[in-house]
Amino acid sequence: MTTVATLGSHCALQVLKGAKDEGLGTMLVCERRRESLYRRFGFIDRIVLVDRFEDVLGERCASELRGAPGGPAVLVPHGTLVARLSPDQMESIGSPIFGNRRMLRWESDRGLKEKLMREARLPLPASVPDPSNIRTLSIAKRQGAAGGRGYFLASSGADYRAKRAALVGRGVIREGEDLYVQEYARGVLAYLQFFHSPLRGDVEFFGADQRHESDIEGLARIPAGEQDAGWTPSFNVIGNSPLVLRESLLEEAYRMGERFVEASRRLVPPGMNGPFCIEGVYGADGRFTAFEFSARIVAGTNIYMDGSPYYSLLYGEPVSMGRRIAREIKEAAAAGSLDAVAA
Ligand code: AMP
């Protein structure tokens, strides 16, 4: 019985519940301050307490993961791992990591990210390498999985410099921090969630969600005349809600997922295995513009903890993304090919 491990944050409950439902062992690497939250849930077999998530790199955690029941635990990466560790640190982890750990570097680095999205022929907004060339409404984004915190909109170079200086002054972004600027894409936000199984050789569409971001959403509730021009709204994620796409959009969603997997095979072998997400907006013409991807499970799948509608269609039973991951691990372990799903 293989053990599934993850960090105590983001989508840990869903991942470990899914593992337990598939009959696997469960282990949580948990910051002490969050212990009481996770002790409430009976499906977590073992909690390894740490002062900071960065301690997952230390020998004590490594030996817990190595010595898990059923052989070395498989660590399921999520947004908190990407946000808290550098790509080098993630690649140095001794235990098997579900999916392809090298993909996490391509998620974290905006330049690599753009390269892979272009290779996958995803329709991207134009990037603006030199902010003084901003001519149209654009968004400045931080590197890595910042969760939208510190992002801001600017319509000119001067606007960019003023807002950036204000955020540095407030300590939201660091002096000299490298920001990525991209033209703002208008439309309906959609986060498209997929799973690629190297065992079955198939890309599955799991579902879609929308993110709710503060305080950009709050802005829409204030009449334009009363909006304070001196205020720079952020895009800090607070939660997610389900989104059902028009069925006529599904075919293209599958194609984008498949192109992404094929492109990742060429650039980051063995490519994108396991869950991933393509993030963007649908414009008025029904065309998708992709501004981002996540190369691991996204927190938006938490809305389908009891199973996504599309997985009910595929599997005939409620299957969450956490459970889908566990099923892949179980099938690979039974075939003696765990390294095909955790690299
Ligand atoms: P990201 O970290 O790239 O997922 O961006 C966080 C949030 O910023 C998204 O959920 C969107 O609300 C917004 N966003 C990012 N890039 C763009 C873009 N090019 N056009 C419009 N909104 C964007």
mmCIF file of C-alpha atoms and ligand atoms in Angstrom:
data_model
loop_
_atom_site.group_PDB
_atom_site.id
_atom_site.type_symbol
_atom_site.label_atom_id
_atom_site.label_comp_id
_atom_site.label_asym_id
_atom_site.label_seq_id
_atom_site.Cartn_x
_atom_site.Cartn_y
_atom_site.Cartn_z
ATOM 1 C CA MET A 1 0.000 0.000 0.000
ATOM 2 C CA THR A 2 1.829 3.086 -1.289
ATOM 3 C CA THR A 3 1.649 6.257 0.810
ATOM 4 C CA VAL A 4 0.648 9.607 -0.683
ATOM 5 C CA ALA A 5 2.173 12.679 0.979
ATOM 6 C CA THR A 6 1.602 16.390 0.539
ATOM 7 C CA LEU A 7 2.096 19.757 2.256
ATOM 8 C CA GLY A 8 -0.686 20.891 4.599
ATOM 9 C CA SER A 9 -2.225 23.690 2.527
ATOM 10 C CA HIS A 10 -3.849 24.433 -0.880
ATOM 11 C CA CYS A 11 -5.651 21.144 -1.731
ATOM 12 C CA ALA A 12 -4.139 18.784 0.853
ATOM 13 C CA LEU A 13 -7.533 17.631 2.151
ATOM 14 C CA GLN A 14 -8.755 16.638 -1.281
ATOM 15 C CA VAL A 15 -5.475 14.879 -2.191
ATOM 16 C CA LEU A 16 -5.309 12.822 0.995
ATOM 17 C CA LYS A 17 -9.028 12.009 1.054
ATOM 18 C CA GLY A 18 -8.720 10.778 -2.533
ATOM 19 C CA ALA A 19 -5.725 8.629 -1.564
ATOM 20 C CA LYS A 20 -7.610 7.132 1.379
ATOM 21 C CA ASP A 21 -10.651 6.413 -0.825
ATOM 22 C CA GLU A 22 -8.341 4.437 -3.130
ATOM 23 C CA GLY A 23 -6.966 2.457 -0.166
ATOM 24 C CA LEU A 24 -3.554 4.170 -0.054
ATOM 25 C CA GLY A 25 -1.679 5.452 3.004
ATOM 26 C CA THR A 26 -1.662 9.199 3.723
ATOM 27 C CA MET A 27 0.971 11.533 5.179
ATOM 28 C CA LEU A 28 0.812 15.282 5.733
ATOM 29 C CA VAL A 29 3.805 17.588 6.160
ATOM 30 C CA CYS A 30 2.194 20.247 8.307
ATOM 31 C CA GLU A 31 3.298 23.559 9.752
ATOM 32 C CA ARG A 32 2.759 23.530 13.527
ATOM 33 C CA ARG A 33 0.418 26.519 13.374
ATOM 34 C CA ARG A 34 -2.010 24.536 11.204
ATOM 35 C CA GLU A 35 -1.913 21.277 13.152
ATOM 36 C CA SER A 36 -5.310 21.699 14.829
ATOM 37 C CA LEU A 37 -7.024 22.179 11.454
ATOM 38 C CA TYR A 38 -5.690 18.975 9.942
ATOM 39 C CA ARG A 39 -6.195 16.887 13.138
ATOM 40 C CA ARG A 40 -9.935 17.238 12.503
ATOM 41 C CA PHE A 41 -9.792 14.856 9.549
ATOM 42 C CA GLY A 42 -9.680 11.124 10.158
ATOM 43 C CA PHE A 43 -8.279 10.141 6.759
ATOM 44 C CA ILE A 44 -4.786 11.494 7.508
ATOM 45 C CA ASP A 45 -2.684 8.575 8.796
ATOM 46 C CA ARG A 46 0.430 10.487 9.778
ATOM 47 C CA ILE A 47 1.173 14.160 10.382
ATOM 48 C CA VAL A 48 4.811 15.253 10.239
ATOM 49 C CA LEU A 49 5.077 18.596 12.001
ATOM 50 C CA VAL A 50 7.520 21.208 10.741
ATOM 51 C CA ASP A 51 8.169 24.838 11.650
ATOM 52 C CA ARG A 52 8.142 25.920 7.996
ATOM 53 C CA PHE A 53 7.260 24.138 4.753
ATOM 54 C CA GLU A 54 10.863 24.664 3.624
ATOM 55 C CA ASP A 55 11.761 21.984 6.213
ATOM 56 C CA VAL A 56 10.440 19.391 3.751
ATOM 57 C CA LEU A 57 13.971 19.629 2.314
ATOM 58 C CA GLY A 58 15.567 18.573 5.612
ATOM 59 C CA GLU A 59 16.753 15.095 6.621
ATOM 60 C CA ARG A 60 14.000 14.526 9.197
ATOM 61 C CA CYS A 61 11.226 14.918 6.608
ATOM 62 C CA ALA A 62 13.208 13.038 3.991
ATOM 63 C CA SER A 63 13.527 10.038 6.282
ATOM 64 C CA GLU A 64 9.797 10.134 7.156
ATOM 65 C CA LEU A 65 8.952 10.155 3.459
ATOM 66 C CA ARG A 66 11.485 7.402 2.655
ATOM 67 C CA GLY A 67 10.319 5.211 5.521
ATOM 68 C CA ALA A 68 6.573 5.490 4.799
ATOM 69 C CA PRO A 69 4.502 2.294 4.886
ATOM 70 C CA GLY A 70 4.519 0.606 1.477
ATOM 71 C CA GLY A 71 7.855 2.131 0.402
ATOM 72 C CA PRO A 72 8.902 5.727 -0.262
ATOM 73 C CA ALA A 73 5.895 8.069 -0.174
ATOM 74 C CA VAL A 74 4.862 9.771 -3.408
ATOM 75 C CA LEU A 75 4.765 13.531 -2.826
ATOM 76 C CA VAL A 76 1.921 15.319 -4.627
ATOM 77 C CA PRO A 77 3.073 18.860 -5.487
ATOM 78 C CA HIS A 78 0.651 21.768 -5.325
ATOM 79 C CA GLY A 79 0.694 25.570 -5.437
ATOM 80 C CA THR A 80 2.161 25.950 -1.960
ATOM 81 C CA LEU A 81 5.201 23.827 -2.853
ATOM 82 C CA VAL A 82 5.726 25.940 -5.984
ATOM 83 C CA ALA A 83 5.240 29.183 -4.044
ATOM 84 C CA ARG A 84 7.555 28.280 -1.155
ATOM 85 C CA LEU A 85 10.421 26.403 -2.844
ATOM 86 C CA SER A 86 12.670 27.384 -5.727
ATOM 87 C CA PRO A 87 12.779 25.145 -8.825
ATOM 88 C CA ASP A 88 16.239 23.902 -7.734
ATOM 89 C CA GLN A 89 14.906 23.019 -4.299
ATOM 90 C CA MET A 90 11.899 21.184 -5.755
ATOM 91 C CA GLU A 91 14.131 19.217 -8.104
ATOM 92 C CA SER A 92 16.422 18.257 -5.198
ATOM 93 C CA ILE A 93 13.690 16.493 -3.184
ATOM 94 C CA GLY A 94 14.704 12.860 -2.685
ATOM 95 C CA SER A 95 11.230 11.281 -2.755
ATOM 96 C CA PRO A 96 9.250 10.540 -5.898
ATOM 97 C CA ILE A 97 7.150 13.564 -6.941
ATOM 98 C CA PHE A 98 3.877 12.890 -8.740
ATOM 99 C CA GLY A 99 3.907 14.106 -12.365
ATOM 100 C CA ASN A 100 7.114 15.543 -13.774
ATOM 101 C CA ARG A 101 9.028 17.715 -11.293
ATOM 102 C CA ARG A 102 10.951 19.467 -14.076
ATOM 103 C CA MET A 103 7.673 20.944 -15.294
ATOM 104 C CA LEU A 104 7.446 22.950 -12.061
ATOM 105 C CA ARG A 105 10.433 25.038 -13.186
ATOM 106 C CA TRP A 106 8.568 25.835 -16.404
ATOM 107 C CA GLU A 107 5.588 26.916 -14.358
ATOM 108 C CA SER A 108 7.687 29.124 -12.050
ATOM 109 C CA ASP A 109 9.712 30.956 -14.692
ATOM 110 C CA ARG A 110 7.628 33.339 -16.816
ATOM 111 C CA GLY A 111 10.049 33.166 -19.756
ATOM 112 C CA LEU A 112 10.002 29.359 -19.904
ATOM 113 C CA LYS A 113 6.252 29.417 -19.368
ATOM 114 C CA GLU A 114 5.718 31.614 -22.407
ATOM 115 C CA LYS A 115 8.018 29.388 -24.487
ATOM 116 C CA LEU A 116 6.041 26.260 -23.657
ATOM 117 C CA MET A 117 2.681 27.950 -24.262
ATOM 118 C CA ARG A 118 3.893 29.128 -27.673
ATOM 119 C CA GLU A 119 5.135 25.624 -28.486
ATOM 120 C CA ALA A 120 1.628 24.355 -27.610
ATOM 121 C CA ARG A 121 0.145 26.989 -29.953
ATOM 122 C CA LEU A 122 -2.024 28.419 -27.201
ATOM 123 C CA PRO A 123 -3.361 31.881 -28.081
ATOM 124 C CA LEU A 124 -1.398 34.187 -25.751
ATOM 125 C CA PRO A 125 -1.742 37.896 -24.999
ATOM 126 C CA ALA A 126 1.287 39.864 -26.229
ATOM 127 C CA SER A 127 3.994 40.261 -23.602
ATOM 128 C CA VAL A 128 5.638 43.642 -23.021
ATOM 129 C CA PRO A 129 9.306 42.993 -22.149
ATOM 130 C CA ASP A 130 10.048 46.704 -21.605
ATOM 131 C CA PRO A 131 7.312 48.341 -19.451
ATOM 132 C CA SER A 132 8.091 51.755 -20.902
ATOM 133 C CA ASN A 133 6.520 50.388 -24.122
ATOM 134 C CA ILE A 134 3.124 49.793 -22.490
ATOM 135 C CA ARG A 135 0.583 51.306 -24.918
ATOM 136 C CA THR A 136 -2.630 49.481 -24.031
ATOM 137 C CA LEU A 137 -4.174 48.152 -20.810
ATOM 138 C CA SER A 138 -1.626 45.622 -19.471
ATOM 139 C CA ILE A 139 -1.135 43.539 -16.344
ATOM 140 C CA ALA A 140 2.109 43.292 -14.355
ATOM 141 C CA LYS A 141 2.577 39.888 -12.736
ATOM 142 C CA ARG A 142 5.067 38.418 -10.294
ATOM 143 C CA GLN A 143 7.129 35.295 -10.940
ATOM 144 C CA GLY A 144 6.073 31.911 -9.505
ATOM 145 C CA ALA A 145 2.768 31.003 -7.880
ATOM 146 C CA ALA A 146 2.124 34.351 -6.165
ATOM 147 C CA GLY A 147 -1.652 33.817 -6.214
ATOM 148 C CA GLY A 148 -2.240 37.184 -7.860
ATOM 149 C CA ARG A 149 -0.943 39.200 -4.881
ATOM 150 C CA GLY A 150 0.882 42.333 -5.988
ATOM 151 C CA TYR A 151 -0.371 42.127 -9.593
ATOM 152 C CA PHE A 152 -1.503 45.454 -11.015
ATOM 153 C CA LEU A 153 -2.886 47.035 -14.178
ATOM 154 C CA ALA A 154 -1.176 49.831 -16.099
ATOM 155 C CA SER A 155 -1.947 51.616 -19.342
ATOM 156 C CA SER A 156 1.342 53.433 -19.937
ATOM 157 C CA GLY A 157 4.996 53.330 -18.893
ATOM 158 C CA ALA A 158 4.477 56.240 -16.490
ATOM 159 C CA ASP A 159 1.412 54.566 -14.959
ATOM 160 C CA TYR A 160 3.442 51.354 -14.524
ATOM 161 C CA ARG A 161 6.331 53.142 -12.784
ATOM 162 C CA ALA A 162 4.032 55.038 -10.402
ATOM 163 C CA LYS A 163 2.030 51.961 -9.375
ATOM 164 C CA ARG A 164 5.108 49.803 -9.059
ATOM 165 C CA ALA A 165 6.792 52.401 -6.815
ATOM 166 C CA ALA A 166 3.657 52.576 -4.632
ATOM 167 C CA LEU A 167 3.579 48.786 -4.177
ATOM 168 C CA VAL A 168 7.301 48.696 -3.373
ATOM 169 C CA GLY A 169 6.668 51.447 -0.824
ATOM 170 C CA ARG A 170 3.935 49.343 0.796
ATOM 171 C CA GLY A 171 6.239 46.309 0.891
ATOM 172 C CA VAL A 172 3.965 44.249 -1.412
ATOM 173 C CA ILE A 173 6.695 43.762 -4.035
ATOM 174 C CA ARG A 174 10.459 44.007 -3.572
ATOM 175 C CA GLU A 175 12.666 46.786 -4.920
ATOM 176 C CA GLY A 176 14.171 45.492 -8.188
ATOM 177 C CA GLU A 177 11.737 42.548 -8.346
ATOM 178 C CA ASP A 178 11.412 41.146 -11.858
ATOM 179 C CA LEU A 179 7.800 41.576 -13.036
ATOM 180 C CA TYR A 180 6.294 40.090 -16.182
ATOM 181 C CA VAL A 181 4.034 42.421 -18.167
ATOM 182 C CA GLN A 182 1.414 41.166 -20.563
ATOM 183 C CA GLU A 183 -1.496 42.810 -22.373
ATOM 184 C CA TYR A 184 -4.780 42.527 -20.500
ATOM 185 C CA ALA A 185 -7.206 40.034 -22.084
ATOM 186 C CA ARG A 186 -10.900 40.867 -21.692
ATOM 187 C CA GLY A 187 -13.554 38.199 -21.270
ATOM 188 C CA VAL A 188 -14.922 35.513 -18.968
ATOM 189 C CA LEU A 189 -12.278 33.962 -16.724
ATOM 190 C CA ALA A 190 -11.939 30.190 -17.136
ATOM 191 C CA TYR A 191 -9.470 27.798 -15.558
ATOM 192 C CA LEU A 192 -9.473 24.572 -17.563
ATOM 193 C CA GLN A 193 -8.459 21.531 -15.529
ATOM 194 C CA PHE A 194 -6.946 18.431 -17.145
ATOM 195 C CA PHE A 195 -5.245 15.163 -16.279
ATOM 196 C CA HIS A 196 -2.808 13.366 -18.536
ATOM 197 C CA SER A 197 -2.308 9.695 -17.848
ATOM 198 C CA PRO A 198 0.920 8.291 -19.291
ATOM 199 C CA LEU A 199 -0.371 4.838 -18.312
ATOM 200 C CA ARG A 200 -3.534 5.147 -20.409
ATOM 201 C CA GLY A 201 -2.026 7.537 -22.970
ATOM 202 C CA ASP A 202 -4.979 9.871 -22.641
ATOM 203 C CA VAL A 203 -5.764 13.502 -21.796
ATOM 204 C CA GLU A 204 -8.909 13.886 -19.681
ATOM 205 C CA PHE A 205 -10.875 17.114 -19.217
ATOM 206 C CA PHE A 206 -11.777 17.262 -15.533
ATOM 207 C CA GLY A 207 -13.688 20.534 -15.262
ATOM 208 C CA ALA A 208 -13.442 24.293 -15.127
ATOM 209 C CA ASP A 209 -13.529 26.898 -12.406
ATOM 210 C CA GLN A 210 -13.388 30.600 -11.845
ATOM 211 C CA ARG A 211 -11.211 32.348 -9.321
ATOM 212 C CA HIS A 212 -12.490 35.065 -7.046
ATOM 213 C CA GLU A 213 -9.875 37.723 -6.531
ATOM 214 C CA SER A 214 -9.706 40.537 -4.052
ATOM 215 C CA ASP A 215 -9.894 43.344 -4.379
ATOM 216 C CA ILE A 216 -10.363 43.550 -8.165
ATOM 217 C CA GLU A 217 -13.822 41.959 -7.792
ATOM 218 C CA GLY A 218 -14.809 44.381 -5.069
ATOM 219 C CA LEU A 219 -14.116 47.194 -7.487
ATOM 220 C CA ALA A 220 -17.004 46.080 -9.696
ATOM 221 C CA ARG A 221 -19.383 46.742 -6.793
ATOM 222 C CA ILE A 222 -18.409 50.402 -6.506
ATOM 223 C CA PRO A 223 -19.900 52.856 -9.022
ATOM 224 C CA ALA A 224 -17.175 54.249 -11.330
ATOM 225 C CA GLY A 225 -17.697 57.780 -10.010
ATOM 226 C CA GLU A 226 -16.899 56.642 -6.481
ATOM 227 C CA GLN A 227 -13.853 54.542 -7.288
ATOM 228 C CA ASP A 228 -10.741 56.044 -5.730
ATOM 229 C CA ALA A 229 -8.210 56.714 -8.518
ATOM 230 C CA GLY A 230 -5.322 56.482 -6.062
ATOM 231 C CA TRP A 231 -6.079 52.881 -5.194
ATOM 232 C CA THR A 232 -4.340 49.958 -6.958
ATOM 233 C CA PRO A 233 -6.495 46.819 -6.798
ATOM 234 C CA SER A 234 -4.779 43.456 -6.384
ATOM 235 C CA PHE A 235 -5.695 40.012 -7.790
ATOM 236 C CA ASN A 236 -5.275 38.030 -4.568
ATOM 237 C CA VAL A 237 -7.165 34.708 -4.852
ATOM 238 C CA ILE A 238 -9.762 34.193 -2.132
ATOM 239 C CA GLY A 239 -11.638 31.197 -3.468
ATOM 240 C CA ASN A 240 -13.024 29.404 -6.500
ATOM 241 C CA SER A 241 -16.423 28.580 -7.916
ATOM 242 C CA PRO A 242 -17.535 26.074 -10.557
ATOM 243 C CA LEU A 243 -17.953 26.972 -14.182
ATOM 244 C CA VAL A 244 -19.680 24.851 -16.809
ATOM 245 C CA LEU A 245 -18.570 25.599 -20.349
ATOM 246 C CA ARG A 246 -20.924 25.618 -23.297
ATOM 247 C CA GLU A 247 -20.663 22.115 -24.698
ATOM 248 C CA SER A 248 -19.586 23.527 -28.054
ATOM 249 C CA LEU A 249 -16.399 24.830 -26.373
ATOM 250 C CA LEU A 250 -15.342 21.405 -25.078
ATOM 251 C CA GLU A 251 -13.759 20.119 -28.280
ATOM 252 C CA GLU A 252 -11.320 23.030 -28.445
ATOM 253 C CA ALA A 253 -10.608 22.688 -24.706
ATOM 254 C CA TYR A 254 -9.547 19.061 -25.277
ATOM 255 C CA ARG A 255 -7.401 20.118 -28.253
ATOM 256 C CA MET A 256 -5.609 22.733 -26.154
ATOM 257 C CA GLY A 257 -4.946 20.165 -23.413
ATOM 258 C CA GLU A 258 -3.594 17.678 -25.945
ATOM 259 C CA ARG A 259 -1.384 20.249 -27.669
ATOM 260 C CA PHE A 260 -0.021 21.258 -24.270
ATOM 261 C CA VAL A 261 0.918 17.664 -23.415
ATOM 262 C CA GLU A 262 2.545 17.117 -26.829
ATOM 263 C CA ALA A 263 4.538 20.369 -26.555
ATOM 264 C CA SER A 264 5.696 19.484 -23.036
ATOM 265 C CA ARG A 265 6.938 16.098 -24.283
ATOM 266 C CA ARG A 266 9.147 17.870 -26.800
ATOM 267 C CA LEU A 267 10.491 20.530 -24.424
ATOM 268 C CA VAL A 268 10.445 18.867 -20.992
ATOM 269 C CA PRO A 269 10.579 15.093 -21.469
ATOM 270 C CA PRO A 270 8.793 12.946 -20.358
ATOM 271 C CA GLY A 271 6.318 15.841 -20.534
ATOM 272 C CA MET A 272 3.269 16.886 -18.560
ATOM 273 C CA ASN A 273 1.971 13.903 -16.628
ATOM 274 C CA GLY A 274 -0.835 14.079 -14.071
ATOM 275 C CA PRO A 275 -3.005 17.133 -13.398
ATOM 276 C CA PHE A 276 -2.490 20.529 -15.013
ATOM 277 C CA CYS A 277 -4.512 23.623 -15.747
ATOM 278 C CA ILE A 278 -4.680 26.091 -18.636
ATOM 279 C CA GLU A 279 -5.843 29.486 -17.469
ATOM 280 C CA GLY A 280 -7.314 32.368 -19.423
ATOM 281 C CA VAL A 281 -10.419 34.105 -20.660
ATOM 282 C CA TYR A 282 -13.076 33.493 -23.291
ATOM 283 C CA GLY A 283 -13.694 36.608 -25.385
ATOM 284 C CA ALA A 284 -16.985 37.704 -26.947
ATOM 285 C CA ASP A 285 -16.250 35.586 -30.045
ATOM 286 C CA GLY A 286 -15.966 32.448 -27.883
ATOM 287 C CA ARG A 287 -12.214 32.278 -28.479
ATOM 288 C CA PHE A 288 -9.908 31.472 -25.587
ATOM 289 C CA THR A 289 -6.835 33.519 -24.694
ATOM 290 C CA ALA A 290 -4.471 31.651 -22.383
ATOM 291 C CA PHE A 291 -2.386 33.737 -20.005
ATOM 292 C CA GLU A 292 -1.066 31.048 -17.711
ATOM 293 C CA PHE A 293 -0.709 27.350 -16.894
ATOM 294 C CA SER A 294 -0.158 25.352 -13.724
ATOM 295 C CA ALA A 295 1.864 22.162 -14.082
ATOM 296 C CA ARG A 296 0.225 20.397 -11.108
ATOM 297 C CA ILE A 297 -3.104 20.148 -9.343
ATOM 298 C CA VAL A 298 -4.822 23.535 -8.918
ATOM 299 C CA ALA A 299 -6.856 24.612 -5.897
ATOM 300 C CA GLY A 300 -9.838 25.165 -8.201
ATOM 301 C CA THR A 301 -10.322 21.381 -8.277
ATOM 302 C CA ASN A 302 -11.318 21.624 -4.569
ATOM 303 C CA ILE A 303 -14.802 22.576 -5.713
ATOM 304 C CA TYR A 304 -15.199 19.041 -7.058
ATOM 305 C CA MET A 305 -14.094 17.110 -3.948
ATOM 306 C CA ASP A 306 -17.103 14.846 -4.408
ATOM 307 C CA GLY A 307 -16.269 14.291 -8.053
ATOM 308 C CA SER A 308 -16.462 16.467 -11.153
ATOM 309 C CA PRO A 309 -19.391 16.215 -13.574
ATOM 310 C CA TYR A 310 -17.073 15.250 -16.465
ATOM 311 C CA TYR A 311 -15.379 12.523 -14.411
ATOM 312 C CA SER A 312 -18.801 11.124 -13.541
ATOM 313 C CA LEU A 313 -19.345 10.842 -17.296
ATOM 314 C CA LEU A 314 -15.961 9.173 -17.832
ATOM 315 C CA TYR A 315 -15.842 6.906 -14.786
ATOM 316 C CA GLY A 316 -19.493 6.387 -13.897
ATOM 317 C CA GLU A 317 -18.782 7.258 -10.250
ATOM 318 C CA PRO A 318 -17.739 10.365 -8.305
ATOM 319 C CA VAL A 319 -13.992 10.900 -8.793
ATOM 320 C CA SER A 320 -12.153 13.960 -7.465
ATOM 321 C CA MET A 321 -8.793 15.061 -8.846
ATOM 322 C CA GLY A 322 -7.188 13.802 -5.624
ATOM 323 C CA ARG A 323 -8.757 10.416 -6.190
ATOM 324 C CA ARG A 324 -7.719 10.383 -9.864
ATOM 325 C CA ILE A 325 -4.103 10.988 -8.793
ATOM 326 C CA ALA A 326 -4.302 8.169 -6.246
ATOM 327 C CA ARG A 327 -5.775 5.825 -8.847
ATOM 328 C CA GLU A 328 -2.888 6.525 -11.211
ATOM 329 C CA ILE A 329 -0.367 5.875 -8.429
ATOM 330 C CA LYS A 330 -2.128 2.646 -7.502
ATOM 331 C CA GLU A 331 -2.212 1.393 -11.083
ATOM 332 C CA ALA A 332 1.441 2.286 -11.624
ATOM 333 C CA ALA A 333 2.519 0.640 -8.351
ATOM 334 C CA ALA A 334 0.596 -2.531 -9.229
ATOM 335 C CA ALA A 335 2.390 -2.641 -12.602
ATOM 336 C CA GLY A 336 5.760 -1.984 -10.925
ATOM 337 C CA SER A 337 6.139 1.247 -12.938
ATOM 338 C CA LEU A 338 5.800 4.020 -10.355
ATOM 339 C CA ASP A 339 8.559 5.942 -12.114
ATOM 340 C CA ALA A 340 6.239 6.351 -15.140
ATOM 341 C CA VAL A 341 3.928 8.587 -13.067
ATOM 342 C CA ALA A 342 6.334 10.168 -10.570
ATOM 343 C CA ALA A 343 9.547 11.669 -11.921
HETATM 344 P P1 AMP B 1 -2.228 34.359 -12.909
HETATM 345 O O1 AMP B 1 -1.315 34.315 -11.709
HETATM 346 O O2 AMP B 1 -1.503 34.574 -14.195
HETATM 347 O O3 AMP B 1 -3.201 33.191 -12.930
HETATM 348 O O4 AMP B 1 -3.123 35.666 -12.770
HETATM 349 C C1 AMP B 1 -3.924 35.935 -11.659
HETATM 350 C C2 AMP B 1 -5.122 36.698 -12.122
HETATM 351 O O5 AMP B 1 -4.729 37.860 -12.830
HETATM 352 C C3 AMP B 1 -6.003 35.937 -13.095
HETATM 353 O O6 AMP B 1 -6.924 35.102 -12.453
HETATM 354 C C4 AMP B 1 -6.700 37.055 -13.838
HETATM 355 O O7 AMP B 1 -7.754 37.618 -13.093
HETATM 356 C C5 AMP B 1 -5.612 38.074 -13.926
HETATM 357 N N1 AMP B 1 -4.850 37.981 -15.179
HETATM 358 C C6 AMP B 1 -3.606 37.485 -15.337
HETATM 359 N N2 AMP B 1 -3.158 37.648 -16.598
HETATM 360 C C7 AMP B 1 -4.147 38.288 -17.265
HETATM 361 C C8 AMP B 1 -4.303 38.789 -18.603
HETATM 362 N N3 AMP B 1 -3.328 38.698 -19.510
HETATM 363 N N4 AMP B 1 -5.468 39.374 -18.914
HETATM 364 C C9 AMP B 1 -6.464 39.506 -18.010
HETATM 365 N N5 AMP B 1 -6.373 39.104 -16.738
HETATM 366 C C10 AMP B 1 -5.233 38.500 -16.355
#
